[in-house]
PDB file of C-alpha atoms in Angstrom:
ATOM      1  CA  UNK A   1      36.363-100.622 -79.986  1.00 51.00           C
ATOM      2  CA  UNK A   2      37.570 -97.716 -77.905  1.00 52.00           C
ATOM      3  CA  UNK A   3      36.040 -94.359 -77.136  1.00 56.00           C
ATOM      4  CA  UNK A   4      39.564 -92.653 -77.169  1.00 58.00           C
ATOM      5  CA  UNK A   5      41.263 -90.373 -79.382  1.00 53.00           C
ATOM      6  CA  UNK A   6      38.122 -90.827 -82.272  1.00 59.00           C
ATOM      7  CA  UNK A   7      34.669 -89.829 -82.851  1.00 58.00           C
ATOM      8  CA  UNK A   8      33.025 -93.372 -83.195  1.00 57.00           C
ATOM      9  CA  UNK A   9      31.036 -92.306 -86.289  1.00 53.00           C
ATOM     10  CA  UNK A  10      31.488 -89.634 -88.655  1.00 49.00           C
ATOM     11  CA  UNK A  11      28.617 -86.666 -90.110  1.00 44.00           C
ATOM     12  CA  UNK A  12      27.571 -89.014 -92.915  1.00 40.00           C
ATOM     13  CA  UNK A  13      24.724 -91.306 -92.730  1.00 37.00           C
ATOM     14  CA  UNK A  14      25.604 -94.106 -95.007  1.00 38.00           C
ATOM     15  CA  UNK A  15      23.312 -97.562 -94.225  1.00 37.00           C
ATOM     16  CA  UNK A  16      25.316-100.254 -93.304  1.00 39.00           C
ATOM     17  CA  UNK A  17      23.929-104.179 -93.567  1.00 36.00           C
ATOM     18  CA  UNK A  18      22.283-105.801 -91.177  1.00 35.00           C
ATOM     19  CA  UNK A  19      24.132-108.826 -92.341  1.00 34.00           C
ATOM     20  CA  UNK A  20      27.629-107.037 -90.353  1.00 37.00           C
ATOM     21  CA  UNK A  21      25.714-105.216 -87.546  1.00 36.00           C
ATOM     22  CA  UNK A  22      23.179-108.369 -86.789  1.00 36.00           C
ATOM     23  CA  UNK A  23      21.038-105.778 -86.686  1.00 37.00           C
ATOM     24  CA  UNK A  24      17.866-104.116 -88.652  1.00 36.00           C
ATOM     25  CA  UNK A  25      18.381-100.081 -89.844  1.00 37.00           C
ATOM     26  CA  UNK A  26      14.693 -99.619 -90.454  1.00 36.00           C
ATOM     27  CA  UNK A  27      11.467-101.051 -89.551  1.00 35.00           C
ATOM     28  CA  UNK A  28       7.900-101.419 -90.406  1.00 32.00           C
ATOM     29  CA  UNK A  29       5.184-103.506 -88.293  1.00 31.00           C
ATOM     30  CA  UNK A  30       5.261-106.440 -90.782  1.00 32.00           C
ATOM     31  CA  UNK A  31       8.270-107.228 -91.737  1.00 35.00           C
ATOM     32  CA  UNK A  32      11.967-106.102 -90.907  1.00 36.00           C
ATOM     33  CA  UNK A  33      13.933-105.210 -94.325  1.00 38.00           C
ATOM     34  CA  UNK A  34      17.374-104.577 -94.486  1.00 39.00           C
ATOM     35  CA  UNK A  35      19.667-102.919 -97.449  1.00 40.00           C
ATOM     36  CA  UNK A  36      20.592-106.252 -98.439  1.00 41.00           C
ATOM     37  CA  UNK A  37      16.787-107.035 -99.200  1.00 42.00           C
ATOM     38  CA  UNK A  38      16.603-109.453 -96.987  1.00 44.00           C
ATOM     39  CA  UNK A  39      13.410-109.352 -94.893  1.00 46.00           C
ATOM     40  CA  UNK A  40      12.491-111.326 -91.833  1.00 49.00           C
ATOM     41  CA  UNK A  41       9.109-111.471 -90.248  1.00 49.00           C
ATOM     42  CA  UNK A  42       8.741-110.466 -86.742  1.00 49.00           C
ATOM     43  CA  UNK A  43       5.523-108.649 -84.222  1.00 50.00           C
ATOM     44  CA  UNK A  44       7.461-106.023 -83.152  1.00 53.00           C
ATOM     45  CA  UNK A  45       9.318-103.391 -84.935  1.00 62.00           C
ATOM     46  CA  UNK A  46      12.506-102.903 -83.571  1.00 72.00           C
ATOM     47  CA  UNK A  47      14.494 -99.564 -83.832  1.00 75.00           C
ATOM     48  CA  UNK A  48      18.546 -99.239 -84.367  1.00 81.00           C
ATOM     49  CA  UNK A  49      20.766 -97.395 -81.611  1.00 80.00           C
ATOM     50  CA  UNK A  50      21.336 -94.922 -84.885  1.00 85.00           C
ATOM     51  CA  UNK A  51      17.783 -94.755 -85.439  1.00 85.00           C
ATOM     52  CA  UNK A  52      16.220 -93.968 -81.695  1.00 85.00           C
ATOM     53  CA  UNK A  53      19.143 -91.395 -81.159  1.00 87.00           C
ATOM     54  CA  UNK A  54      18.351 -89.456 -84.467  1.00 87.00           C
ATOM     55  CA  UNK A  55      13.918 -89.446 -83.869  1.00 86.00           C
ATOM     56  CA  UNK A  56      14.600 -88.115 -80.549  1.00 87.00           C
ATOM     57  CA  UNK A  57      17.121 -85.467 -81.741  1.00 88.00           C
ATOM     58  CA  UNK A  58      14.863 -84.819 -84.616  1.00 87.00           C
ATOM     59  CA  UNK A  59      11.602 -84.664 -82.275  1.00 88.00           C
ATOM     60  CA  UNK A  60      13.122 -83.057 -78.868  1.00 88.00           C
ATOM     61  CA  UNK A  61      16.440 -81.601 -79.308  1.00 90.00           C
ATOM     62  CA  UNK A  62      16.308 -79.351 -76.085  1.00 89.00           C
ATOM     63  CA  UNK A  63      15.849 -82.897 -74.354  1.00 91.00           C
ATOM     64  CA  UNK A  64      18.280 -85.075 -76.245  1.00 91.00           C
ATOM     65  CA  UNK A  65      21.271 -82.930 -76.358  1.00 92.00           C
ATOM     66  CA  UNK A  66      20.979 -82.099 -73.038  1.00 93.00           C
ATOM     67  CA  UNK A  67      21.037 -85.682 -72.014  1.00 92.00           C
ATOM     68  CA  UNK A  68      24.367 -86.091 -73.925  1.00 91.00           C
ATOM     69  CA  UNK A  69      26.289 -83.289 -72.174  1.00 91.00           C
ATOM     70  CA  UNK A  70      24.830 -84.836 -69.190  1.00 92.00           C
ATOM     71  CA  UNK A  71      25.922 -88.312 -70.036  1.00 90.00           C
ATOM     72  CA  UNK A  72      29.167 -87.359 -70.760  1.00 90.00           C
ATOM     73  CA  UNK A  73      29.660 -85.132 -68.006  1.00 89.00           C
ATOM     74  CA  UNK A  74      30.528 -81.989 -69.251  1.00 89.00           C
ATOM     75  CA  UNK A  75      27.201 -80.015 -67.714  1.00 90.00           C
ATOM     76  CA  UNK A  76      23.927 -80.775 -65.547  1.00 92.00           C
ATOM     77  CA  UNK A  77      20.919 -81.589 -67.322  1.00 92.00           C
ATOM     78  CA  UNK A  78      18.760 -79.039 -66.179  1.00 92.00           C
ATOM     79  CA  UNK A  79      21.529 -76.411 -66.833  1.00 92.00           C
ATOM     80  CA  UNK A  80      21.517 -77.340 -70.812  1.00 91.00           C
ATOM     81  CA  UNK A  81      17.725 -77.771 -71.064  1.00 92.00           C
ATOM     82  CA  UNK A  82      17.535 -74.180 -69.143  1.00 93.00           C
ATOM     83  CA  UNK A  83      20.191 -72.973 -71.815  1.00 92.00           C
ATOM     84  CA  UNK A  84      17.868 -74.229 -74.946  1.00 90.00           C
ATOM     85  CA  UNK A  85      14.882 -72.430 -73.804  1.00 92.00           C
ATOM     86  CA  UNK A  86      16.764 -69.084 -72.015  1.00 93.00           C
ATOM     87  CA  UNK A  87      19.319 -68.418 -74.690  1.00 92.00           C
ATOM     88  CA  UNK A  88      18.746 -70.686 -77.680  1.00 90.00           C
ATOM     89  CA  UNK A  89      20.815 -68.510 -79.939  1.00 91.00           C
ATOM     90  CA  UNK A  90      23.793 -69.076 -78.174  1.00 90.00           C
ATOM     91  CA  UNK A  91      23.601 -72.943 -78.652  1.00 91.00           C
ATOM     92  CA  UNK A  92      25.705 -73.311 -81.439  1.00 92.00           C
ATOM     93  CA  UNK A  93      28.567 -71.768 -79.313  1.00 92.00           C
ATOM     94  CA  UNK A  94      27.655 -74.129 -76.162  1.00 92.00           C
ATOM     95  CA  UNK A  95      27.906 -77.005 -78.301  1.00 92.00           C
ATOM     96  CA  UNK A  96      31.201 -75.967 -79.811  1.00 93.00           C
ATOM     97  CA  UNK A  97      32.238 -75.426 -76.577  1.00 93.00           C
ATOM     98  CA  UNK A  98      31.150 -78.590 -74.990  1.00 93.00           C
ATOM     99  CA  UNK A  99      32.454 -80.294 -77.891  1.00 92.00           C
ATOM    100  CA  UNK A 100      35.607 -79.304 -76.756  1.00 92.00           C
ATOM    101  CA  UNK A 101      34.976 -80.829 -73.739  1.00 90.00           C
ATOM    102  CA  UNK A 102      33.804 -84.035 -75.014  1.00 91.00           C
ATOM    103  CA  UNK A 103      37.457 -83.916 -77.125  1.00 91.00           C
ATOM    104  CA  UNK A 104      38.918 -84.035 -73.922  1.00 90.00           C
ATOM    105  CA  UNK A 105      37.214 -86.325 -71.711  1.00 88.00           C
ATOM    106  CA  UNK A 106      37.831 -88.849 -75.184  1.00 87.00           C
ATOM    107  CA  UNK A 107      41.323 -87.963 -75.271  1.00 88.00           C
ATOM    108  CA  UNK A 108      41.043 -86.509 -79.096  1.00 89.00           C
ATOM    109  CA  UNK A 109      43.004 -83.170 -79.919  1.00 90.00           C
ATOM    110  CA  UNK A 110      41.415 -79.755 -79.963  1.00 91.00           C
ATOM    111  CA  UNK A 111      39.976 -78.681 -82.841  1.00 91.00           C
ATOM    112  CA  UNK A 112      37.974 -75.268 -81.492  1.00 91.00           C
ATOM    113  CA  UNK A 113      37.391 -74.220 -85.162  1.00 93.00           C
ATOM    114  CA  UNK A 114      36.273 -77.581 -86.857  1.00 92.00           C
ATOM    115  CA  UNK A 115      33.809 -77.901 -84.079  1.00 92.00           C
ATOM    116  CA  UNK A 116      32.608 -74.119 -84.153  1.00 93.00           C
ATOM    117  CA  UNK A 117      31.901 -74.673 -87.997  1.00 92.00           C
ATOM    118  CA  UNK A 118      30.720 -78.115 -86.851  1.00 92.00           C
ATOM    119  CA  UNK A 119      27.778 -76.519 -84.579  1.00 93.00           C
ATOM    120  CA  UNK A 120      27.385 -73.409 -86.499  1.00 92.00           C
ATOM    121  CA  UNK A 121      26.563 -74.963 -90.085  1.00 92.00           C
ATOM    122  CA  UNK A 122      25.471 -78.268 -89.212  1.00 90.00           C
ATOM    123  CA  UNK A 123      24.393 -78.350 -85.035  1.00 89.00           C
ATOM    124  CA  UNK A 124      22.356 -81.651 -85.704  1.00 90.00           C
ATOM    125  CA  UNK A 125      24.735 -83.522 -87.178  1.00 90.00           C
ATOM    126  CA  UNK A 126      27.487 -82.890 -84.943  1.00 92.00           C
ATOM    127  CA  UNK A 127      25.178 -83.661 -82.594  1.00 92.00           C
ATOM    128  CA  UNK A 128      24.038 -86.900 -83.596  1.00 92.00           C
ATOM    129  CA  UNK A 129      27.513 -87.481 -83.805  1.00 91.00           C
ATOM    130  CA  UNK A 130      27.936 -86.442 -80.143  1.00 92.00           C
ATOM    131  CA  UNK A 131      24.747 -88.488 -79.025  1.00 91.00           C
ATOM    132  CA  UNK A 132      26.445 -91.552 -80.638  1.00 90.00           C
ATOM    133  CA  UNK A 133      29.681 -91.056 -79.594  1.00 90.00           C
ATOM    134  CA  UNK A 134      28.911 -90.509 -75.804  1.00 90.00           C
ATOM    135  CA  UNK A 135      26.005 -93.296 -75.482  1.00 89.00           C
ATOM    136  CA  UNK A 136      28.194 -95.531 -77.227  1.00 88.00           C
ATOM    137  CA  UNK A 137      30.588 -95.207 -74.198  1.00 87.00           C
ATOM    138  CA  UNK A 138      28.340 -95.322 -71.286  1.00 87.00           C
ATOM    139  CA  UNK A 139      26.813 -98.679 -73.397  1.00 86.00           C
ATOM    140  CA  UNK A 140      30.213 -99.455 -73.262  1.00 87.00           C
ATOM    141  CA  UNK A 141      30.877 -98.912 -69.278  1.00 86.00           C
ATOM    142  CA  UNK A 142      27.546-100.461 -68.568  1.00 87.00           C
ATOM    143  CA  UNK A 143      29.073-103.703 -70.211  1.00 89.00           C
ATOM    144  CA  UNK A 144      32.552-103.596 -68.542  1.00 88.00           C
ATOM    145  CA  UNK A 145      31.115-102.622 -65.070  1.00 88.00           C
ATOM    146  CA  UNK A 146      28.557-105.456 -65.357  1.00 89.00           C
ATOM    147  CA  UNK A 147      31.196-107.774 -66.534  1.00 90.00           C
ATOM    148  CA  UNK A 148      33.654-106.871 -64.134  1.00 89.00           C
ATOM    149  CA  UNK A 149      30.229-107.619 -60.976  1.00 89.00           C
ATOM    150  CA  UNK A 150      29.878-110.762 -62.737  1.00 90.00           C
ATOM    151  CA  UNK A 151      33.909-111.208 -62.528  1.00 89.00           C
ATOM    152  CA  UNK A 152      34.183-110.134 -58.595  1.00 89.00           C
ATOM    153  CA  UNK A 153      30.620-112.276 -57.765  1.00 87.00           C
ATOM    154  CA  UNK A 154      33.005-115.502 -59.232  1.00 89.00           C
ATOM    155  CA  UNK A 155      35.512-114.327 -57.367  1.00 89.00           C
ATOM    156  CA  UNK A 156      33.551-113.981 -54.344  1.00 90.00           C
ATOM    157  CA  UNK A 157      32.392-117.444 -54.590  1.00 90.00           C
ATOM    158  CA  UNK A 158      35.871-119.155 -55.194  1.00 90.00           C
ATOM    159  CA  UNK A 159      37.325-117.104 -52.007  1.00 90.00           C
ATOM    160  CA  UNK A 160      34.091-118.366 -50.377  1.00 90.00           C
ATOM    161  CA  UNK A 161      34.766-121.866 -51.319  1.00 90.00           C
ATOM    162  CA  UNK A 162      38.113-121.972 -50.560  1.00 91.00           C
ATOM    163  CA  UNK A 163      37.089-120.625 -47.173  1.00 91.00           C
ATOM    164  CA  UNK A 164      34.725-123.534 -46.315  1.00 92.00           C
ATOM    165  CA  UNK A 165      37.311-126.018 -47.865  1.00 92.00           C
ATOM    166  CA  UNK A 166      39.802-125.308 -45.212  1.00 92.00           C
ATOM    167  CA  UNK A 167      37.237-125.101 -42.199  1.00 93.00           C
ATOM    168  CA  UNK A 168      36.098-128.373 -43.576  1.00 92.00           C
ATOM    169  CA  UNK A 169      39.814-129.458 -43.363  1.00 92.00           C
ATOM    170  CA  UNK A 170      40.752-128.008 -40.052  1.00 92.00           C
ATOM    171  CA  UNK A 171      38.039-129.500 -38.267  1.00 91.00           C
ATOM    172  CA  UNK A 172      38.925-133.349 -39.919  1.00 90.00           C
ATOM    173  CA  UNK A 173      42.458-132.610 -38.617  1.00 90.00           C
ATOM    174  CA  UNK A 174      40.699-131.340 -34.953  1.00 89.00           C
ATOM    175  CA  UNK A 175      38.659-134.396 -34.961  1.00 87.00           C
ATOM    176  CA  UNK A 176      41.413-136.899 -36.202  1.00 86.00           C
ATOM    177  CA  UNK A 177      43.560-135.053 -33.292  1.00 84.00           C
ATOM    178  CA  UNK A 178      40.759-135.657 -31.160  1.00 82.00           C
ATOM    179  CA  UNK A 179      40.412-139.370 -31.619  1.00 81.00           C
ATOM    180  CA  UNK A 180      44.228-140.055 -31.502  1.00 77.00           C
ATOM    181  CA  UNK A 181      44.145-138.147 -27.762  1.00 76.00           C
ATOM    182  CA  UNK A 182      40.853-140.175 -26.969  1.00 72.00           C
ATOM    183  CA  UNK A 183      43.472-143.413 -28.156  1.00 71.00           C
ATOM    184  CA  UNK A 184      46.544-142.407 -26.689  1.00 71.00           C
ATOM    185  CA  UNK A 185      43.947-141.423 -22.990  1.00 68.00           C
ATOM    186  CA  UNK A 186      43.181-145.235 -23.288  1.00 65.00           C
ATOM    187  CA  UNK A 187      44.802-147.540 -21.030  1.00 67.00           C
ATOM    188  CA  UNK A 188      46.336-150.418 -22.837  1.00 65.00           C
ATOM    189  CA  UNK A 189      44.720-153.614 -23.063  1.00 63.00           C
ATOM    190  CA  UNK A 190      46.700-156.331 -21.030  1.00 62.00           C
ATOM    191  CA  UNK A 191      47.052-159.051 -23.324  1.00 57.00           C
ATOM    192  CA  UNK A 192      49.064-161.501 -21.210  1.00 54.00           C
ATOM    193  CA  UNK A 193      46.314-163.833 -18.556  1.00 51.00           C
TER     194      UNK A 193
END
């Protein structure tokens, strides 16, 4: 699905199937158990996309939105982790403000009030929304650009192919050339004693 002109996932936090996603929401060390009570056994827990983006905006939020903004573009790491710590109370108007950006780097309209009410009355939502949104489409450009190597190294090796297919050609035709001069250089054979 595309990263343009939508936020990817909405401010709710409904649990979706496993049996759709082919994926586990939640995790203990014993067994994996999804809303669909299905369980499956396994030595490792494993953690959603959903799940690892919301502990580490829940745990570090100076780090983790941050790292989105970064991601994204819209302003250097350092500069948003120096904002959280120098002038925390102006966050909620960064993040509206960024949000805007994010809106148009995605191509979605402007909405400057939804997202001021957005980061004013509920900042970790919209940005878990944010998080989401943005590492869904760098996950997403990671795929295409390593797709589109794997597309040019094929590429690559069909030109290269192709290249030793006609050297491979051009020196039969030298060497046929070759033998009919070394033929034609011959003197003929007298056949009449």
């Amino acid at each position: 699905k595309s990263h343009r002109h939508m936020w990817r996932t909405g401010l709710s936090f409904r649990p979706r199937c496993c049996l759709r996603l082919k994926r586990v929401e939640y995790s203990c060390c014993c067994c994996l158990r999804c809303c669909c009570r299905r369980s499956r056994s396994c030595t490792y827990p494993t953690l959603t996309v959903r799940t690892q983006v919301f502990c580490s905006l829940c745990c570090c939020p100076c780090f983790r939105i941050p790292e989105t903004w970064y991601v994204a573009g819209a302003m250097p790491y350092y500069a948003g982790v120096a904002l959280f710590y120098a002038m925390p109370f102006c966050i909620p108007c960064a993040g509206a403000y960024l949000r805007g950006s994010l809106r148009v780097a995605f191509g979605m309209p402007l909405r400057p009030v939804q997202d001021m009410l957005a980061w004013v009355c509920c900042c970790f939502g919209a940005a878990f929304q944010e998080a989401l949104h943005v590492d869904g489409a760098a996950a997403t450009y990671a795929e295409e650009t390593r797709m589109a190597e794997i597309g040019d190294a094929r590429v690559q090796e069909i030109l290269a192919s192709e290249r030793e297919e006609r050297r491979r050609k051009r020196k039969e035709r030298l060497a046929q050339q070759r033998s009919d001069l070394a033929l034609e250089d011959l003197p003929p054979a007298s056949g009449s004693q």
